Coordinates of C-alpha atoms and ligand atoms in Angstrom, one line a residue:
X1 CA 21.5 6.2 -15.2
X2 CA 25.3 5.2 -16.0
X3 CA 26.1 3.3 -19.1
X4 CA 29.3 1.6 -19.0
X5 CA 30.7 0.7 -22.5
X6 CA 32.7 -2.2 -23.6
X7 CA 36.4 -1.5 -24.1
X8 CA 36.1 -2.2 -27.8
X9 CA 33.2 0.3 -28.2
X10 CA 33.9 2.6 -31.3
X11 CA 33.2 6.7 -31.7
X12 CA 30.6 5.8 -34.0
X13 CA 28.8 3.4 -31.6
X14 CA 29.2 6.2 -29.0
X15 CA 27.6 8.8 -31.2
X16 CA 24.8 6.5 -31.8
X17 CA 23.8 5.5 -28.4
X18 CA 24.4 9.3 -27.6
X19 CA 21.9 10.5 -30.2
X20 CA 19.4 7.8 -29.5
X21 CA 19.2 8.9 -26.2
X22 CA 19.2 12.6 -27.0
X23 CA 16.1 11.9 -29.1
X24 CA 14.3 10.8 -25.8
X25 CA 14.8 14.1 -24.5
X26 CA 17.7 13.3 -22.2
X27 CA 20.9 15.0 -21.5
X28 CA 24.1 12.8 -22.3
X29 CA 27.5 13.3 -20.8
X30 CA 30.5 11.2 -21.7
X31 CA 32.6 10.0 -18.8
X32 CA 35.8 9.0 -19.8
X33 CA 38.0 7.2 -17.1
X34 CA 41.7 5.8 -17.7
X35 CA 40.2 2.1 -18.9
X36 CA 36.7 2.7 -18.7
X37 CA 34.2 4.8 -21.1
X38 CA 31.0 5.5 -19.5
X39 CA 27.9 7.7 -20.3
X40 CA 25.8 9.5 -18.1
X41 CA 22.1 10.1 -18.6
X42 CA 20.1 12.7 -17.0
X43 CA 16.6 14.0 -17.1
X44 CA 13.8 11.5 -16.9
X45 CA 15.2 8.0 -17.4
X46 CA 12.1 6.1 -16.3
X47 CA 11.4 5.2 -20.0
X48 CA 14.9 3.7 -20.2
X49 CA 14.9 0.3 -18.7
X50 CA 18.3 -1.6 -18.5
X51 CA 17.1 -4.3 -20.8
X52 CA 16.6 -1.9 -23.5
X53 CA 20.1 -0.3 -23.1
X54 CA 21.8 -4.1 -23.2
X55 CA 20.2 -4.1 -26.8
X56 CA 23.1 -2.1 -27.7
X57 CA 25.9 -4.8 -27.8
X58 CA 28.9 -2.4 -27.0
X59 CA 27.4 -2.0 -23.8
X60 CA 28.9 -3.7 -20.7
X61 CA 26.1 -2.7 -18.2
X62 CA 23.8 -0.2 -17.3
X63 CA 23.1 1.2 -13.8
X64 CA 20.2 3.1 -12.6
X65 CA 20.9 5.8 -9.9
X66 CA 17.4 7.2 -9.6
X67 CA 14.1 5.3 -8.6
X68 CA 11.5 4.6 -10.8
X69 CA 8.8 6.4 -8.4
X70 CA 9.1 9.9 -7.4
X71 CA 6.2 11.4 -5.7
X72 CA 6.2 8.7 -2.9
X73 CA 9.9 8.4 -2.7
X74 CA 11.9 10.1 0.2
X75 CA 14.1 11.9 -2.0
X76 CA 11.2 13.9 -3.6
X77 CA 9.8 14.6 0.0
X78 CA 12.4 14.1 3.0
X79 CA 9.9 14.7 5.7
X80 CA 7.1 12.2 6.8
X81 CA 3.9 12.9 5.5
X82 CA 1.3 13.5 8.2
X83 CA -2.3 12.7 6.7
X84 CA -5.3 14.2 8.5
X85 CA -8.5 12.6 7.7
X86 CA -10.8 15.3 6.3
X87 CA -13.5 16.8 8.6
X88 CA -11.6 15.0 11.7
X89 CA -8.6 15.6 13.7
X90 CA -7.3 11.9 13.1
X91 CA -3.6 12.0 12.0
X92 CA -1.6 9.4 10.7
X93 CA 2.4 9.4 9.8
X94 CA 5.2 11.4 11.4
X95 CA 4.8 10.1 14.9
X96 CA 1.0 9.8 14.9
X97 CA -0.3 6.5 15.2
X98 CA -3.7 5.0 14.3
X99 CA -5.5 1.6 14.5
X100 CA -8.1 0.8 11.8
X101 CA -10.3 -2.0 13.0
X102 CA -13.6 -3.6 12.0
X103 CA -14.8 -6.7 10.4
X104 CA -14.0 -8.0 7.1
X105 CA -17.3 -7.3 5.9
X106 CA -20.4 -5.5 6.9
X107 CA -23.1 -8.2 7.8
X108 CA -25.8 -6.2 9.4
X109 CA -27.0 -3.2 11.3
X110 CA -26.4 -5.0 14.7
X111 CA -22.9 -6.3 13.7
X112 CA -21.4 -3.2 12.4
X113 CA -22.7 -0.9 15.2
X114 CA -21.7 -3.2 17.9
X115 CA -18.4 -3.9 16.7
X116 CA -17.7 0.1 15.7
X117 CA -18.8 0.9 19.2
X118 CA -16.5 -1.7 20.7
X119 CA -13.5 -0.8 18.9
X120 CA -13.9 2.8 19.5
X121 CA -14.1 2.5 23.2
X122 CA -11.0 0.3 22.9
X123 CA -9.0 3.3 21.1
X124 CA -9.5 2.4 17.4
X125 CA -9.3 5.6 15.3
X126 CA -11.0 4.5 12.3
X127 CA -13.4 1.8 11.2
X128 CA -13.0 -0.7 8.6
X129 CA -15.6 -2.9 6.8
X130 CA -16.1 -4.3 3.4
X131 CA -19.1 -3.6 1.4
X132 CA -17.8 -4.7 -1.9
X133 CA -15.7 -7.9 -1.4
X134 CA -13.1 -9.2 -3.8
X135 CA -13.4 -12.9 -3.3
X136 CA -11.5 -15.6 -4.9
X137 CA -14.7 -17.5 -5.4
X138 CA -17.7 -16.1 -7.3
X139 CA -20.0 -18.4 -5.1
X140 CA -18.4 -16.9 -1.8
X141 CA -20.5 -13.8 0.1
X142 CA -19.7 -11.0 -2.3
X143 CA -20.6 -8.2 0.5
X144 CA -23.7 -6.0 1.2
X145 CA -23.0 -3.5 -1.6
X146 CA -24.6 -0.2 -1.3
X147 CA -26.6 -1.4 1.6
X148 CA -23.4 -2.1 3.4
X149 CA -22.0 1.2 2.6
X150 CA -25.3 2.8 4.2
X151 CA -24.6 0.8 7.3
X152 CA -20.8 2.1 7.4
X153 CA -22.2 5.7 7.2
X154 CA -24.7 4.9 10.1
X155 CA -21.8 3.3 12.1
X156 CA -19.7 6.8 11.5
X157 CA -22.7 9.0 12.7
X158 CA -23.2 6.9 16.0
X159 CA -19.5 6.6 16.7
X160 CA -17.6 9.5 14.9
X161 CA -15.4 7.0 13.6
X162 CA -14.1 7.8 9.8
X163 CA -14.7 4.8 7.5
X164 CA -12.3 2.8 5.4
X165 CA -13.8 0.6 2.8
X166 CA -12.6 -1.0 -0.4
X167 CA -13.4 0.5 -3.9
X168 CA -13.5 -2.7 -6.1
X169 CA -14.2 -0.7 -9.5
X170 CA -15.0 2.5 -11.3
X171 CA -18.4 2.4 -11.3
X172 CA -18.8 3.4 -7.7
X173 CA -16.1 6.3 -7.9
X174 CA -18.9 9.0 -7.4
X175 CA -20.5 7.3 -4.5
X176 CA -16.9 6.8 -2.5
X177 CA -16.0 10.2 -3.3
X178 CA -19.1 11.4 -1.6
X179 CA -19.6 9.0 1.4
X180 CA -16.1 7.3 2.1
X181 CA -13.4 8.8 4.3
X182 CA -10.5 6.6 3.4
X183 CA -10.7 4.7 0.0
X184 CA -9.0 1.1 0.2
X185 CA -7.4 -0.1 -2.8
X186 CA -7.1 -3.9 -2.1
X187 CA -4.3 -6.2 -2.9
X188 CA -6.0 -7.5 -6.2
X189 CA -6.3 -4.1 -7.4
X190 CA -2.8 -2.7 -6.7
X191 CA -1.7 -2.7 -10.1
X192 CA -4.9 -1.8 -11.6
X193 CA -3.5 1.4 -12.9
X194 CA -6.5 3.0 -14.7
X195 CA -8.5 2.7 -11.3
X196 CA -5.3 4.1 -9.4
X197 CA -5.5 7.0 -11.8
X198 CA -9.1 7.9 -11.2
X199 CA -9.0 7.2 -7.4
X200 CA -6.2 9.5 -7.2
X201 CA -8.1 12.2 -8.9
X202 CA -10.6 12.3 -6.1
X203 CA -8.0 13.6 -4.1
X204 CA -9.2 11.8 -0.9
X205 CA -7.0 9.5 1.5
X206 CA -6.3 6.2 0.1
X207 CA -5.2 2.9 2.0
X208 CA -3.1 1.0 -0.5
X209 CA -2.6 -2.6 0.1
X210 CA 0.3 -4.3 -1.1
X211 CA -0.4 -6.9 -4.0
X212 CA 0.1 -10.5 -2.7
X213 CA 3.0 -10.8 -5.4
X214 CA 4.5 -7.4 -5.7
X215 CA 7.8 -5.9 -4.7
X216 CA 8.1 -3.0 -2.5
X217 CA 9.3 -1.2 -5.7
X218 CA 6.2 -2.0 -7.4
X219 CA 4.1 -0.8 -4.7
X220 CA 5.6 2.6 -4.6
X221 CA 4.9 2.8 -8.2
X222 CA 1.4 2.1 -7.6
X223 CA 1.4 4.9 -4.8
X224 CA 2.9 7.1 -7.6
X225 CA -0.1 6.6 -9.9
X226 CA -2.4 7.7 -7.2
X227 CA -0.3 10.7 -6.4
X228 CA 0.0 11.6 -10.1
X229 CA -3.7 11.3 -10.4
X230 CA -3.9 14.1 -7.8
X231 CA -4.0 12.7 -4.0
X232 CA -0.9 13.4 -1.8
X233 CA -2.6 11.2 1.0
X234 CA -1.8 7.6 0.6
X235 CA -1.2 5.2 3.3
X236 CA 0.8 2.3 2.5
X237 CA -0.4 -1.2 3.8
X238 CA 1.7 -4.3 4.0
X239 CA -0.7 -7.4 4.2
X240 CA 1.6 -10.3 3.4
X241 CA 2.9 -11.6 0.2
X242 CA 2.5 -15.2 -1.5
X243 CA 5.5 -17.4 -0.8
X244 CA 6.4 -21.1 -0.6
X245 CA 5.4 -21.4 3.0
X246 CA 1.6 -22.7 3.8
X247 CA 1.9 -22.6 7.7
X248 CA -0.1 -18.9 7.1
X249 CA -2.3 -17.7 4.8
X250 CA 0.4 -15.1 3.4
X251 CA 4.0 -14.4 4.7
X252 CA 3.8 -11.2 6.5
X253 CA 6.8 -9.0 5.3
X254 CA 7.7 -6.9 8.3
X255 CA 10.8 -6.0 7.0
X256 CA 8.7 -4.1 4.3
X257 CA 7.9 -1.5 7.4
X258 CA 11.6 -0.3 7.7
X259 CA 12.2 -0.7 3.8
X260 CA 9.2 1.7 3.2
X261 CA 9.9 4.0 5.8
X262 CA 13.7 4.6 4.4
X263 CA 12.4 4.8 0.8
X264 CA 9.2 6.7 1.4
X265 CA 7.8 9.6 3.4
X266 CA 4.1 7.9 3.4
X267 CA 2.6 6.4 6.3
X268 CA 2.8 2.6 6.6
X269 CA 0.5 0.5 8.2
X270 CA 0.5 -3.4 8.7
X271 CA -2.4 -5.7 8.3
X272 CA -1.8 -8.8 10.5
X273 CA -5.1 -10.3 9.7
X274 CA -4.6 -11.0 6.2
X275 CA -0.9 -11.1 6.7
X276 CA -1.2 -14.4 8.8
X277 CA -4.8 -15.8 8.4
X278 CA -5.1 -17.0 11.9
X279 CA -6.8 -14.7 14.8
X280 CA -4.2 -16.2 17.2
X281 CA -1.2 -15.0 15.0
X282 CA -2.6 -11.1 15.0
X283 CA -1.7 -10.4 18.4
X284 CA 1.9 -11.3 18.3
X285 CA 2.4 -9.8 14.7
X286 CA 0.7 -6.6 15.6
X287 CA 3.0 -6.2 18.4
X288 CA 6.3 -6.9 16.0
X289 CA 4.7 -4.4 13.3
X290 CA 4.5 -1.8 16.1
X291 CA 8.1 -2.5 17.2
X292 CA 9.2 -2.4 13.4
X293 CA 8.1 1.1 13.4
X294 CA 4.5 0.9 11.7
X295 CA 2.5 4.2 11.7
X296 CA -0.8 2.2 12.5
X297 CA -2.4 -1.3 11.9
X298 CA -5.5 -2.5 10.2
X299 CA -7.0 -5.4 12.1
X300 CA -10.1 -7.4 11.7
X301 CA -12.3 -7.6 14.6
X302 CA -15.8 -9.6 14.9
X303 CA -18.1 -9.9 17.7
X304 CA -19.1 -13.8 16.6
X305 CA -16.0 -14.6 14.4
X306 CA -17.2 -18.2 14.3
X307 CA -20.4 -16.8 12.3
X308 CA -18.4 -14.4 10.0
X309 CA -19.4 -14.3 6.6
X310 CA -15.8 -13.7 5.5
X311 CA -12.6 -14.1 7.2
X312 CA -13.9 -15.3 10.4
X313 CA -10.6 -17.6 11.0
X314 CA -8.5 -14.6 11.0
X315 CA -10.7 -12.0 13.0
X316 CA -10.1 -11.4 16.7
X317 CA -13.0 -10.6 18.9
X318 CA -13.5 -7.2 20.8
X319 CA -12.2 -8.5 24.2
X320 CA -9.0 -9.5 22.4
X321 CA -8.8 -6.3 20.6
X322 CA -9.1 -4.4 23.7
X323 CA -6.3 -6.4 25.4
X324 CA -4.3 -5.8 22.2
X325 CA -4.7 -2.2 22.3
X326 CA -3.3 -2.1 25.7
X327 CA 0.0 -4.1 24.7
X328 CA 0.1 -1.9 21.5
X329 CA 0.5 1.2 23.9
X330 CA 3.0 -0.5 25.6
X331 CA 5.3 -1.3 23.0
X332 CA 4.9 2.2 21.3
X333 CA 6.2 3.4 24.7
X334 CA 8.9 1.0 24.7
X335 CA 10.3 2.0 21.3
X336 CA 10.0 5.6 21.9
Ligands
PEP401 C1 -9.7 -6.8 3.1 O1 -9.0 -5.8 3.8 O2 -10.7 -7.4 3.8 C2 -8.9 -7.5 1.9 C3 -9.8 -8.4 1.2 O3 -7.8 -7.3 1.9 P1 -6.5 -7.7 0.9 O4 -7.1 -6.9 -0.2 O5 -5.4 -7.1 1.4 O6 -6.6 -9.2 0.4
MN402 MN1 -10.9 -9.9 5.0

């Protein structure tokens, strides 16, 4: 961090800020130019926010030169992270592309097995399906819970597809550690820091969804919470943010893909289902996400979308999913 002092800052004031910063364990360096006096701070400056520095009335301004996240940052780890889903040869990141597909919620054995078989046949690498659902209304279907998890395990056994499902709270950490291949942290829990630390400590792959009002920097700090906890395997997921626009459920921020790829080494996937909220927008936005450089997609697929208990309006049918997979392949080849 660089602190630029006002012209009339006195030596006494410079000594004061220097000793305050040294007390925080930082290395302080005086930088005296012809007309400006600056102070450089080296060390862990994550604890020093610009606003705090501005409390010294002899400071003109402060500039951060390092990012507030570390483990997820490219500076820390220049090469792309490639995640291998344990017990499988499924890889994502660093040129390995994966599509995660399945219903918003597990609803019955027939439903999840039929969809799992269909998406596998079309080339999906992982199966998604919610057992515990974060619904906005307490009166909406809340998911099948542990029974849903058992059905996901059955679908994995029948198809070989690893399962991705959302963990809503700490009460299910043990069971998710034992049974789930990739733990999904939903948009609503992206900044549930104690949950992030606990999930990170399991050391399993995590799919981290962007909070619907979170910045990219906040998302990377959330990824750091998981990584500090212990897992190196975090998949970042852009799923749309809330804006003034009402034509779509969320505004899918596709520019987050190149931004995240530049700032982070972690794989980036896009969720065009929640990102748009409409089944007929999933096709074009999936292709756009691939063109933007995403390492994968997570797509809601339902065998009877009109009867779905959750998110039927944004779910595509297995037939459309199959067509989409063909087009995704073509776009990938075109941008290689
Ligand atoms: C989901 O994947 O079904 C879901 C609830 O996603 P999000 O957390 O992005 O809303
Ligand atoms: Mn959903």
